CSV table of C-alpha atoms in Angstrom, one decimal:
chain,number,residue,atom,x,y,z
A,1,MET,CA,-129.7,58.6,23.4
A,2,ALA,CA,-127.3,60.9,25.0
A,3,SER,CA,-123.9,59.7,26.2
A,4,THR,CA,-122.8,59.7,29.8
A,5,GLY,CA,-119.2,60.6,29.1
A,6,GLU,CA,-117.1,63.3,30.4
A,7,GLY,CA,-119.0,66.0,28.5
A,8,GLY,CA,-122.3,64.9,30.1
A,9,SER,CA,-122.8,68.0,32.2
A,10,GLU,CA,-122.5,70.3,29.2
A,11,GLU,CA,-124.9,68.2,27.2
A,12,TYR,CA,-127.3,68.3,30.1
A,13,ASP,CA,-127.2,72.0,30.1
A,14,ASP,CA,-127.8,72.2,26.3
A,15,SER,CA,-130.8,69.9,26.6
A,16,SER,CA,-132.2,71.9,29.4
A,17,LEU,CA,-131.8,75.2,27.6
A,18,THR,CA,-133.4,73.8,24.4
A,19,MET,CA,-136.5,72.5,26.2
A,20,MET,CA,-136.8,75.8,28.1
A,21,ASP,CA,-136.6,77.7,24.9
A,22,ILE,CA,-139.4,75.5,23.5
A,23,LEU,CA,-141.6,76.2,26.6
A,24,GLU,CA,-140.9,79.9,26.5
A,25,GLU,CA,-141.7,80.0,22.8
A,26,GLN,CA,-145.0,78.2,23.5
A,27,GLU,CA,-145.8,80.7,26.2
A,28,ALA,CA,-145.1,83.6,23.8
A,29,LEU,CA,-147.4,82.1,21.2
A,30,GLN,CA,-150.1,81.5,23.8
A,31,GLU,CA,-149.8,85.1,25.0
A,32,ASP,CA,-150.2,86.5,21.5
A,33,ALA,CA,-153.2,84.3,20.8
A,34,GLU,CA,-154.9,85.2,24.0
A,35,ALA,CA,-154.2,88.9,23.6
A,36,VAL,CA,-156.4,88.8,20.4
A,37,LEU,CA,-158.9,86.2,21.4
A,38,GLY,CA,-159.0,86.4,25.1
A,39,ALA,CA,-161.8,88.9,25.1
A,40,SER,CA,-163.8,87.0,22.5
A,41,ASP,CA,-166.4,84.3,23.1
A,42,ALA,CA,-165.8,81.1,21.2
A,43,ASP,CA,-169.3,79.7,21.8
A,44,HIS,CA,-171.7,82.7,21.5
A,45,CYS,CA,-172.3,85.0,18.5
A,46,THR,CA,-171.7,88.7,19.3
A,47,TYR,CA,-174.6,89.9,17.1
A,48,ASP,CA,-176.8,90.9,20.1
A,49,LYS,CA,-174.0,93.1,21.4
A,50,GLY,CA,-174.4,95.4,18.4
A,51,TYR,CA,-171.5,97.4,16.9
A,52,MET,CA,-168.8,96.4,19.4
A,53,VAL,CA,-166.0,98.9,20.2
A,54,ARG,CA,-163.6,96.2,19.1
A,55,GLN,CA,-163.7,92.5,18.4
A,56,ALA,CA,-161.8,89.7,16.5
A,57,VAL,CA,-163.3,89.5,13.0
A,58,TYR,CA,-162.9,86.9,10.2
A,59,ALA,CA,-163.9,87.1,6.5
A,60,CYS,CA,-165.2,83.9,4.9
A,61,LEU,CA,-164.1,83.7,1.2
A,62,THR,CA,-166.2,80.6,0.8
A,63,CYS,CA,-169.5,82.3,1.7
A,64,SER,CA,-168.5,85.8,0.4
A,65,PRO,CA,-166.1,85.2,-2.5
A,66,VAL,CA,-164.2,88.2,-3.9
A,67,GLY,CA,-166.5,89.9,-6.4
A,68,GLY,CA,-169.5,87.8,-5.4
A,69,ALA,CA,-173.1,89.0,-5.4
A,70,GLY,CA,-173.3,89.2,-1.6
A,71,GLY,CA,-170.5,91.6,-1.2
A,72,ARG,CA,-167.9,91.7,1.6
A,73,ALA,CA,-168.8,90.3,5.0
A,74,GLY,CA,-167.2,89.6,8.4
A,75,VAL,CA,-168.1,87.1,11.2
A,76,CYS,CA,-167.2,86.9,14.9
A,77,LEU,CA,-164.9,84.2,16.4
A,78,ALA,CA,-167.8,82.0,17.5
A,79,CYS,CA,-169.4,81.9,14.0
A,80,SER,CA,-166.0,81.3,12.4
A,81,LEU,CA,-165.8,78.1,14.5
A,82,HIS,CA,-169.4,76.9,14.5
A,83,CYS,CA,-170.8,78.1,11.2
A,84,HIS,CA,-167.8,78.4,8.9
A,85,ASN,CA,-165.5,75.4,9.8
A,86,ASN,CA,-163.8,73.9,6.8
A,87,HIS,CA,-164.3,77.2,4.9
A,88,THR,CA,-161.6,79.5,3.6
A,89,LEU,CA,-161.3,82.1,6.3
A,90,VAL,CA,-159.2,85.3,6.4
A,91,GLU,CA,-158.2,86.3,10.0
A,92,LEU,CA,-158.6,90.1,10.2
A,93,TYR,CA,-157.2,90.6,13.7
A,94,THR,CA,-159.6,93.1,15.2
A,95,LYS,CA,-162.0,95.6,13.8
A,96,ARG,CA,-163.8,98.5,15.4
A,97,ASN,CA,-167.5,99.2,15.5
A,98,PHE,CA,-168.3,95.9,13.7
A,99,LYS,CA,-171.4,93.7,13.9
A,100,CYS,CA,-171.4,90.1,13.0
A,101,ASP,CA,-172.7,89.4,9.4
A,102,CYS,CA,-173.0,85.6,9.7
A,103,GLY,CA,-176.4,84.6,8.3
A,104,ASN,CA,-177.3,87.9,6.7
A,105,SER,CA,-177.7,88.8,3.0
A,106,ASN,CA,-173.9,89.3,2.6
A,107,ILE,CA,-173.3,85.6,3.5
A,108,LEU,CA,-174.7,83.6,0.6
A,109,MET,CA,-174.2,80.0,1.6
A,110,THR,CA,-174.5,79.8,5.4
A,111,THR,CA,-177.3,80.2,7.9
A,112,CYS,CA,-176.1,81.3,11.3
A,113,LYS,CA,-176.4,78.3,13.7
A,114,LEU,CA,-175.8,80.4,16.8
A,115,GLN,CA,-178.1,83.5,16.2
A,116,PRO,CA,-180.8,82.9,13.5
A,117,GLY,CA,-183.1,85.7,12.4
A,118,LYS,CA,-180.6,88.5,12.0
A,119,SER,CA,-181.2,91.7,10.0
A,120,ALA,CA,-180.5,91.5,6.3
A,121,ILE,CA,-177.6,93.9,6.5
A,122,ASN,CA,-175.5,95.8,9.1
A,123,PRO,CA,-175.5,99.3,7.5
A,124,ASP,CA,-172.8,100.8,9.8
A,125,ASN,CA,-170.2,98.1,9.2
A,126,LYS,CA,-167.2,99.3,7.2
A,127,TYR,CA,-165.4,97.0,4.8
A,128,SER,CA,-162.0,97.3,3.2
A,129,GLN,CA,-159.8,95.2,0.8
A,130,ASN,CA,-158.8,93.2,3.9
A,131,PHE,CA,-162.1,91.4,3.7
A,132,ASP,CA,-160.9,90.1,0.3
A,133,GLY,CA,-157.6,89.0,1.8
A,134,LEU,CA,-155.6,91.9,0.4
A,135,TYR,CA,-153.5,94.5,2.2
A,136,CYS,CA,-151.3,97.5,1.9
A,137,VAL,CA,-151.1,99.9,-1.1
A,138,CYS,CA,-149.6,97.0,-3.1
A,139,HIS,CA,-153.0,95.1,-2.7
A,140,ARG,CA,-151.3,91.8,-2.1
A,141,PRO,CA,-152.4,88.9,0.2
A,142,TYR,CA,-150.6,87.8,3.3
A,143,PRO,CA,-148.7,85.5,3.3
A,144,ASP,CA,-147.8,86.2,-0.3
A,145,THR,CA,-146.8,83.0,-1.9
A,146,GLU,CA,-146.0,84.7,-5.2
A,147,GLN,CA,-143.7,87.2,-3.6
A,148,PRO,CA,-142.2,85.4,-0.6
A,149,GLU,CA,-139.5,88.0,-0.1
A,150,SER,CA,-142.2,90.4,1.1
A,151,GLN,CA,-142.8,88.2,4.1
A,152,ASP,CA,-139.6,89.4,5.6
A,153,ASP,CA,-141.0,92.9,5.7
A,154,GLU,CA,-142.9,93.8,8.9
A,155,MET,CA,-146.6,94.7,8.3
A,156,ILE,CA,-148.0,97.5,10.5
A,157,GLN,CA,-151.7,98.3,11.1
A,158,CYS,CA,-152.9,101.8,10.7
A,159,CYS,CA,-155.0,102.7,13.8
A,160,CYS,CA,-157.4,104.8,11.7
A,161,CYS,CA,-158.3,102.9,8.5
A,162,GLU,CA,-157.1,99.6,10.1
A,163,ASP,CA,-155.5,98.4,6.9
A,164,TRP,CA,-152.1,96.7,7.2
A,165,TYR,CA,-149.0,98.1,5.4
A,166,HIS,CA,-145.5,96.8,4.6
A,167,SER,CA,-143.0,99.1,6.2
A,168,GLN,CA,-141.3,99.7,2.9
A,169,HIS,CA,-144.6,101.0,1.4
A,170,LEU,CA,-145.4,103.6,4.1
A,171,GLY,CA,-143.5,106.3,2.3
A,172,ASN,CA,-141.1,106.9,5.2
A,173,SER,CA,-137.4,106.9,4.6
A,174,SER,CA,-137.1,105.1,8.0
A,175,VAL,CA,-139.5,103.5,10.4
A,176,PRO,CA,-139.1,103.3,14.2
A,177,THR,CA,-138.9,99.9,15.9
A,178,GLY,CA,-142.0,98.4,17.6
A,179,ASP,CA,-140.9,99.4,21.1
A,180,GLN,CA,-140.6,103.1,20.1
A,181,TYR,CA,-144.3,103.7,19.2
A,182,ALA,CA,-147.8,102.5,20.0
A,183,GLU,CA,-149.8,103.5,17.0
A,184,MET,CA,-149.3,104.3,13.3
A,185,ILE,CA,-151.4,106.4,11.0
A,186,CYS,CA,-150.8,105.8,7.3
A,187,SER,CA,-150.2,108.6,4.8
A,188,ALA,CA,-153.7,108.4,3.3
A,189,CYS,CA,-155.3,108.9,6.7
A,190,VAL,CA,-152.7,111.7,7.6
A,191,LYS,CA,-153.9,113.5,4.5
A,192,LYS,CA,-157.6,113.0,5.3
A,193,LEU,CA,-157.3,113.9,9.0
A,194,THR,CA,-156.3,117.5,8.6
A,195,PHE,CA,-156.3,118.2,12.4
A,196,LEU,CA,-153.3,116.0,12.9
A,197,HIS,CA,-150.9,118.9,12.2
A,198,ASN,CA,-152.0,120.3,15.6
A,199,TYR,CA,-150.4,117.2,17.2
A,200,ALA,CA,-147.4,116.6,15.0
A,201,SER,CA,-144.9,117.4,17.7
A,202,LEU,CA,-146.2,114.4,19.7
A,203,ALA,CA,-145.2,112.0,16.9
A,204,VAL,CA,-142.1,109.7,17.2
A,205,THR,CA,-139.5,111.0,14.7
A,206,VAL,CA,-136.8,108.7,13.4
A,207,MET,CA,-133.6,110.6,12.8
A,208,SER,CA,-132.2,110.3,9.3
A,209,LYS,CA,-128.8,108.7,8.8
A,210,SER,CA,-127.3,112.1,7.8
A,211,ASP,CA,-128.5,113.6,11.1
A,212,LEU,CA,-127.0,110.7,13.1
A,213,ASP,CA,-123.7,110.8,11.2
A,214,THR,CA,-123.5,114.6,11.9
A,215,SER,CA,-123.8,114.0,15.7
A,216,VAL,CA,-121.4,111.1,15.9
A,217,ASP,CA,-118.2,111.7,17.8
A,218,VAL,CA,-119.2,115.3,18.7
A,219,GLU,CA,-116.6,115.4,21.5
A,220,SER,CA,-113.7,114.8,19.1
A,221,SER,CA,-115.0,117.1,16.4
A,222,GLY,CA,-113.3,120.1,17.9
A,223,ASP,CA,-116.4,122.3,17.5
A,224,SER,CA,-119.3,120.6,19.4
A,225,THR,CA,-121.4,123.7,19.5
A,226,ALA,CA,-121.4,124.2,15.8
A,227,VAL,CA,-122.3,120.5,15.2
A,228,ALA,CA,-125.1,120.6,17.8
A,229,ASP,CA,-126.5,123.8,16.3
A,230,ASN,CA,-126.5,122.1,12.9
A,231,VAL,CA,-128.4,119.1,14.1
A,232,MET,CA,-130.8,121.3,16.1
A,233,GLN,CA,-131.6,123.3,13.0
A,234,LYS,CA,-132.5,120.1,11.0
A,235,THR,CA,-134.6,118.8,13.8
A,236,GLU,CA,-136.6,122.1,14.1
A,237,GLN,CA,-137.3,121.9,10.4
A,238,LYS,CA,-139.1,118.6,11.0
A,239,SER,CA,-141.1,119.8,14.0
A,240,GLU,CA,-141.6,123.5,14.5
A,241,SER,CA,-142.6,123.2,18.2
A,242,THR,CA,-140.1,120.6,19.4
A,243,LYS,CA,-136.5,121.3,20.3
A,244,THR,CA,-134.6,118.1,20.8
A,245,GLU,CA,-131.2,117.3,22.3
A,246,VAL,CA,-129.5,114.9,19.8
A,247,SER,CA,-126.8,112.4,20.3
A,248,GLY,CA,-125.3,109.7,18.1
A,249,LYS,CA,-126.8,107.0,20.3
A,250,LYS,CA,-130.4,108.2,20.1
A,251,ALA,CA,-132.3,106.8,17.1
A,252,TYR,CA,-135.7,108.5,17.6
A,253,VAL,CA,-137.3,111.5,19.2
A,254,ASN,CA,-140.6,111.5,21.2
A,255,GLY,CA,-141.9,115.0,20.9
A,256,SER,CA,-144.4,114.4,23.7
A,257,GLY,CA,-141.6,114.6,26.3
A,258,SER,CA,-140.7,118.2,25.3
A,259,SER,CA,-141.7,121.1,27.5
A,260,THR,CA,-140.4,123.7,25.0
A,261,THR,CA,-143.0,126.1,23.5
A,262,THR,CA,-142.7,128.1,20.3
A,263,ASN,CA,-142.8,131.9,20.2
A,264,ASP,CA,-146.3,131.7,18.5
A,265,GLN,CA,-147.6,129.6,21.4
A,266,GLN,CA,-146.1,132.0,24.0
A,267,ASN,CA,-147.5,135.0,22.2
A,268,GLY,CA,-150.9,133.3,22.0
A,269,GLN,CA,-150.8,132.5,25.7
A,270,ARG,CA,-149.9,136.2,26.5
A,271,LYS,CA,-152.7,137.5,24.3
A,272,ASN,CA,-155.2,135.1,25.9
A,273,LYS,CA,-154.1,136.2,29.4
A,274,GLU,CA,-154.4,139.8,28.5
A,275,THR,CA,-157.9,139.4,27.1
A,276,LYS,CA,-159.1,137.7,30.3
A,277,GLU,CA,-157.5,140.4,32.4
A,278,ASN,CA,-159.3,143.1,30.5
A,279,THR,CA,-162.7,141.5,31.1
A,280,GLY,CA,-162.2,141.5,34.8
A,281,ASP,CA,-163.6,138.0,34.9
A,282,SER,CA,-161.4,135.1,33.7
A,283,THR,CA,-164.4,132.8,33.2
A,284,LYS,CA,-166.8,135.2,31.5
A,285,ASP,CA,-165.4,134.4,28.0
A,286,ASN,CA,-166.0,130.7,28.5
A,287,ILE,CA,-169.6,130.8,29.5
A,288,THR,CA,-172.4,130.8,27.0
A,289,ASN,CA,-176.1,130.7,28.1
A,290,GLY,CA,-175.1,129.6,31.6
A,291,LYS,CA,-173.0,126.6,30.2
A,292,GLN,CA,-169.3,126.5,30.6
A,293,ASN,CA,-167.4,125.5,27.4
A,294,LYS,CA,-164.1,123.8,27.4
A,295,VAL,CA,-161.3,126.0,26.0
A,296,CYS,CA,-159.8,124.7,22.8
A,297,SER,CA,-156.3,123.4,23.2
A,298,ALA,CA,-155.7,122.4,19.6
A,299,GLY,CA,-152.4,123.7,18.3
A,300,GLN,CA,-150.6,123.2,21.6
A,301,PHE,CA,-148.5,120.4,20.0
A,302,LYS,CA,-148.6,121.8,16.5
A,303,GLY,CA,-145.9,120.9,14.0
A,304,ALA,CA,-145.0,120.2,10.4
A,305,VAL,CA,-146.8,117.2,8.7
A,306,ALA,CA,-145.5,115.4,5.6
A,307,GLU,CA,-148.7,114.1,4.0
A,308,SER,CA,-146.7,111.6,1.9
A,309,GLU,CA,-145.5,109.8,5.1
A,310,ALA,CA,-147.0,107.8,7.9
A,311,MET,CA,-147.0,109.2,11.4
A,312,PHE,CA,-146.0,107.2,14.5
A,313,PHE,CA,-147.4,108.1,18.0
A,314,PRO,CA,-146.5,107.0,21.5
A,315,GLU,CA,-148.9,105.2,23.9
A,316,ASP,CA,-150.6,108.2,25.4
A,317,TRP,CA,-150.9,110.6,22.5
A,318,ARG,CA,-154.7,110.3,22.2
A,319,SER,CA,-155.1,111.8,25.7
A,320,LYS,CA,-153.6,115.0,24.3
A,321,LEU,CA,-156.4,115.4,21.7
A,322,CYS,CA,-158.6,118.5,22.4
A,323,THR,CA,-162.2,117.6,23.2
A,324,CYS,CA,-163.8,121.0,23.0
A,325,ASP,CA,-167.1,121.2,21.2
A,326,THR,CA,-165.5,122.6,18.0
A,327,CYS,CA,-162.9,119.9,17.8
A,328,LYS,CA,-165.5,117.2,18.5
A,329,VAL,CA,-167.6,118.4,15.5
A,330,GLU,CA,-164.4,118.2,13.4
A,331,TYR,CA,-163.7,114.7,14.5
A,332,SER,CA,-167.2,113.7,13.8
A,333,ARG,CA,-167.1,115.3,10.3
A,334,LEU,CA,-164.0,113.3,9.5
A,335,GLU,CA,-165.4,110.1,11.0
A,336,ALA,CA,-162.6,110.0,13.5
A,337,SER,CA,-164.4,110.4,16.9
A,338,TYR,CA,-163.1,106.9,17.9
A,339,LEU,CA,-159.7,108.6,18.5
A,340,THR,CA,-161.1,110.2,21.7
A,341,ASN,CA,-162.3,106.8,23.0
A,342,SER,CA,-159.7,105.2,25.2
A,343,GLU,CA,-161.4,101.8,24.8
A,344,ASP,CA,-160.8,101.9,21.1
A,345,THR,CA,-157.1,101.2,21.2
A,346,ILE,CA,-155.5,97.8,20.5
A,347,SER,CA,-153.6,98.1,23.8
A,348,HIS,CA,-156.9,98.5,25.8
A,349,TYR,CA,-158.4,95.6,23.9
A,350,GLU,CA,-155.4,93.3,24.6
A,351,TYR,CA,-155.5,94.4,28.3
A,352,LEU,CA,-159.1,93.3,28.6
A,353,SER,CA,-158.2,90.0,26.9
A,354,ARG,CA,-155.4,89.3,29.4
A,355,GLN,CA,-157.7,90.3,32.3
A,356,ARG,CA,-160.3,87.8,31.1
A,357,VAL,CA,-157.7,85.1,30.8
A,358,ALA,CA,-156.4,85.9,34.3
A,359,GLY,CA,-160.0,85.7,35.6
A,360,THR,CA,-160.4,82.1,34.3
A,361,GLY,CA,-157.6,81.0,36.6
A,362,ARG,CA,-155.3,80.1,33.7
A,363,GLN,CA,-151.7,81.3,34.1
A,364,LEU,CA,-149.3,82.0,31.3
A,365,SER,CA,-146.2,80.6,33.0
A,366,VAL,CA,-143.6,77.9,32.3
A,367,GLU,CA,-142.6,77.4,35.9
A,368,ARG,CA,-144.6,74.2,36.3
A,369,GLU,CA,-143.1,72.7,33.1
A,370,ILE,CA,-139.6,73.7,34.2
A,371,ASP,CA,-140.1,72.0,37.6
A,372,ALA,CA,-141.2,68.9,35.8
A,373,LEU,CA,-138.1,68.9,33.6
A,374,ASN,CA,-135.9,69.4,36.6
A,375,SER,CA,-137.3,66.2,38.2
A,376,VAL,CA,-136.1,63.9,35.4
A,377,ASP,CA,-132.6,62.7,34.6
A,378,ARG,CA,-130.4,64.0,31.8
A,379,VAL,CA,-130.9,61.1,29.5
A,380,THR,CA,-134.7,61.3,29.8
A,381,ARG,CA,-134.6,65.0,29.3
A,382,THR,CA,-132.5,64.7,26.1
A,383,GLU,CA,-134.9,62.1,24.7
A,384,MET,CA,-137.9,64.4,25.5
A,385,VAL,CA,-136.3,67.2,23.5
A,386,THR,CA,-135.7,64.8,20.6
A,387,GLU,CA,-139.2,63.5,20.7
A,388,TYR,CA,-140.7,67.0,20.9
A,389,ASN,CA,-138.7,68.1,17.8
A,390,THR,CA,-139.9,65.0,15.9
A,391,LEU,CA,-143.5,65.6,17.0
A,392,SER,CA,-143.2,69.3,16.1
A,393,THR,CA,-142.0,68.4,12.6
A,394,GLU,CA,-144.8,65.9,12.0
A,395,LEU,CA,-147.4,68.3,13.3
A,396,ARG,CA,-146.2,71.1,11.1
A,397,GLU,CA,-146.3,68.9,8.0
A,398,TYR,CA,-149.9,67.8,9.0
A,399,LEU,CA,-151.0,71.4,9.5
A,400,ARG,CA,-149.4,72.7,6.3
A,401,LYS,CA,-152.3,71.4,4.2
A,402,PHE,CA,-154.7,73.4,6.2
A,403,ALA,CA,-152.6,76.6,5.8
A,404,ASP,CA,-152.3,75.9,2.0
A,405,THR,CA,-156.1,75.6,1.6
A,406,GLY,CA,-157.1,78.2,4.2
A,407,LYS,CA,-159.2,75.8,6.2
A,408,VAL,CA,-159.7,76.1,9.9
A,409,VAL,CA,-158.3,73.4,12.1
A,410,ARG,CA,-161.0,71.6,14.0
A,411,ASP,CA,-160.8,69.6,17.2
A,412,GLU,CA,-161.6,66.5,15.1
A,413,ASP,CA,-158.5,67.1,13.0
A,414,ILE,CA,-156.2,67.4,16.0
A,415,LYS,CA,-157.7,64.2,17.5
A,416,GLU,CA,-157.2,62.4,14.1
A,417,PHE,CA,-153.5,63.5,14.1
A,418,PHE,CA,-152.8,62.2,17.6
A,419,ALA,CA,-154.8,59.0,17.0
A,420,GLY,CA,-152.5,58.3,14.0
A,421,LEU,CA,-149.5,59.2,16.1
A,422,GLN,CA,-150.5,56.7,18.8
A,423,ALA,CA,-151.2,54.0,16.2
A,424,ARG,CA,-147.7,54.4,14.7
A,425,LYS,CA,-146.1,54.4,18.1
A,426,LYS,CA,-148.0,51.2,19.1
A,427,GLN,CA,-147.0,49.5,15.9
A,428,ARG,CA,-143.3,50.3,16.3
A,429,THR,CA,-143.4,49.0,19.9
A,430,MET,CA,-145.0,45.7,18.7
A,431,ASP,CA,-142.3,45.4,16.1
A,432,GLY,CA,-139.7,45.2,18.9
A,433,VAL,CA,-138.5,48.8,19.0
A,434,PRO,CA,-137.5,49.5,22.7
A,435,PRO,CA,-139.8,52.1,24.2
A,436,ASN,CA,-136.9,54.4,25.3
A,437,ALA,CA,-135.6,54.5,21.7
A,438,CYS,CA,-139.0,54.9,19.9
A,439,ARG,CA,-139.3,57.8,17.5
A,440,TRP,CA,-142.8,59.1,16.7
């Protein structure tokens, strides 16, 4: 119990802050979960919806073991809960253009309880090492119990192949922070998608330490012009079409904000203009058989590409992709047409998830809980924090066995935990422990 001495007010504030931190952390976790699962249906299989633009997918290693005869397979959220409970599941976050495999020939041990009579296979599904529970070029699981130090390294998902990579394995000397970019394309996909050099100046560029050191304390260097020119020259070598003002305080450059054009672009624009003027009809060159074709804009954001490094792009970079007929054919040939679909992005998927959550009337807010805390006295509040911490510790210990075995936590398991909790609390009360001093 908390004391009511002279330092009571400070203790009151500490208790209040601790509980508010707990509530805010709970809200953050809820937001993350609903961003991924909010657009999913927990009770109905998604098979009838076909190859969905994006959905949450799980791999069942119990029904489709690594190297098994059935091959790799993935199931939707509802099937993971209703058909594969108590199985070893791998949460794959989301996958594009995927159709639920539950109950087909890839799933050897389970018949779909929600949607029987499915086709034997889903030929357009694409499977990667993720379905075996492995990630990155290091081909390791996550979390990696044999290499726990790797868990401190952030894993980033490639928006093209959708594999996850440790930041230290991307091939980049430095990686931007999460708030500096929206999507990453791994080096393997950069090498495959040859059209990306046409959009290299849109990429977020992390300045090297030597560049930053050069630009530090420019005002006191005595020759700020020479230093600025030196930094500018290095920047231009990284991106031919982007000229960037550099300061020691700026850690990255977003090329999409640049309005500067290269000489090649200017010359190309002049030639294009002259050609149209010579025809006497600016639209004549763009009309074939009575149909107007879109002028190709590829190359407008051209720049140098390092195929051994990943590329990082801002939120709106896809809107700059050219969608003329020629470029569309190229995207299709490289199986990258999804890049021109605004509904393909993770940010759009999470937006739909949050919209659905908002439509249910649920609110992600801690205001009601904070109001409840403010209505109780300091002693009670302090005890609530202590009880919560004890409960949290016991619950983590109880859930650890599920994490270690890869089993899904069912409603029955949670009910069992709280039933045992109540039984222990009741026994301690009967043993004479005062209610206000009980510890779950």
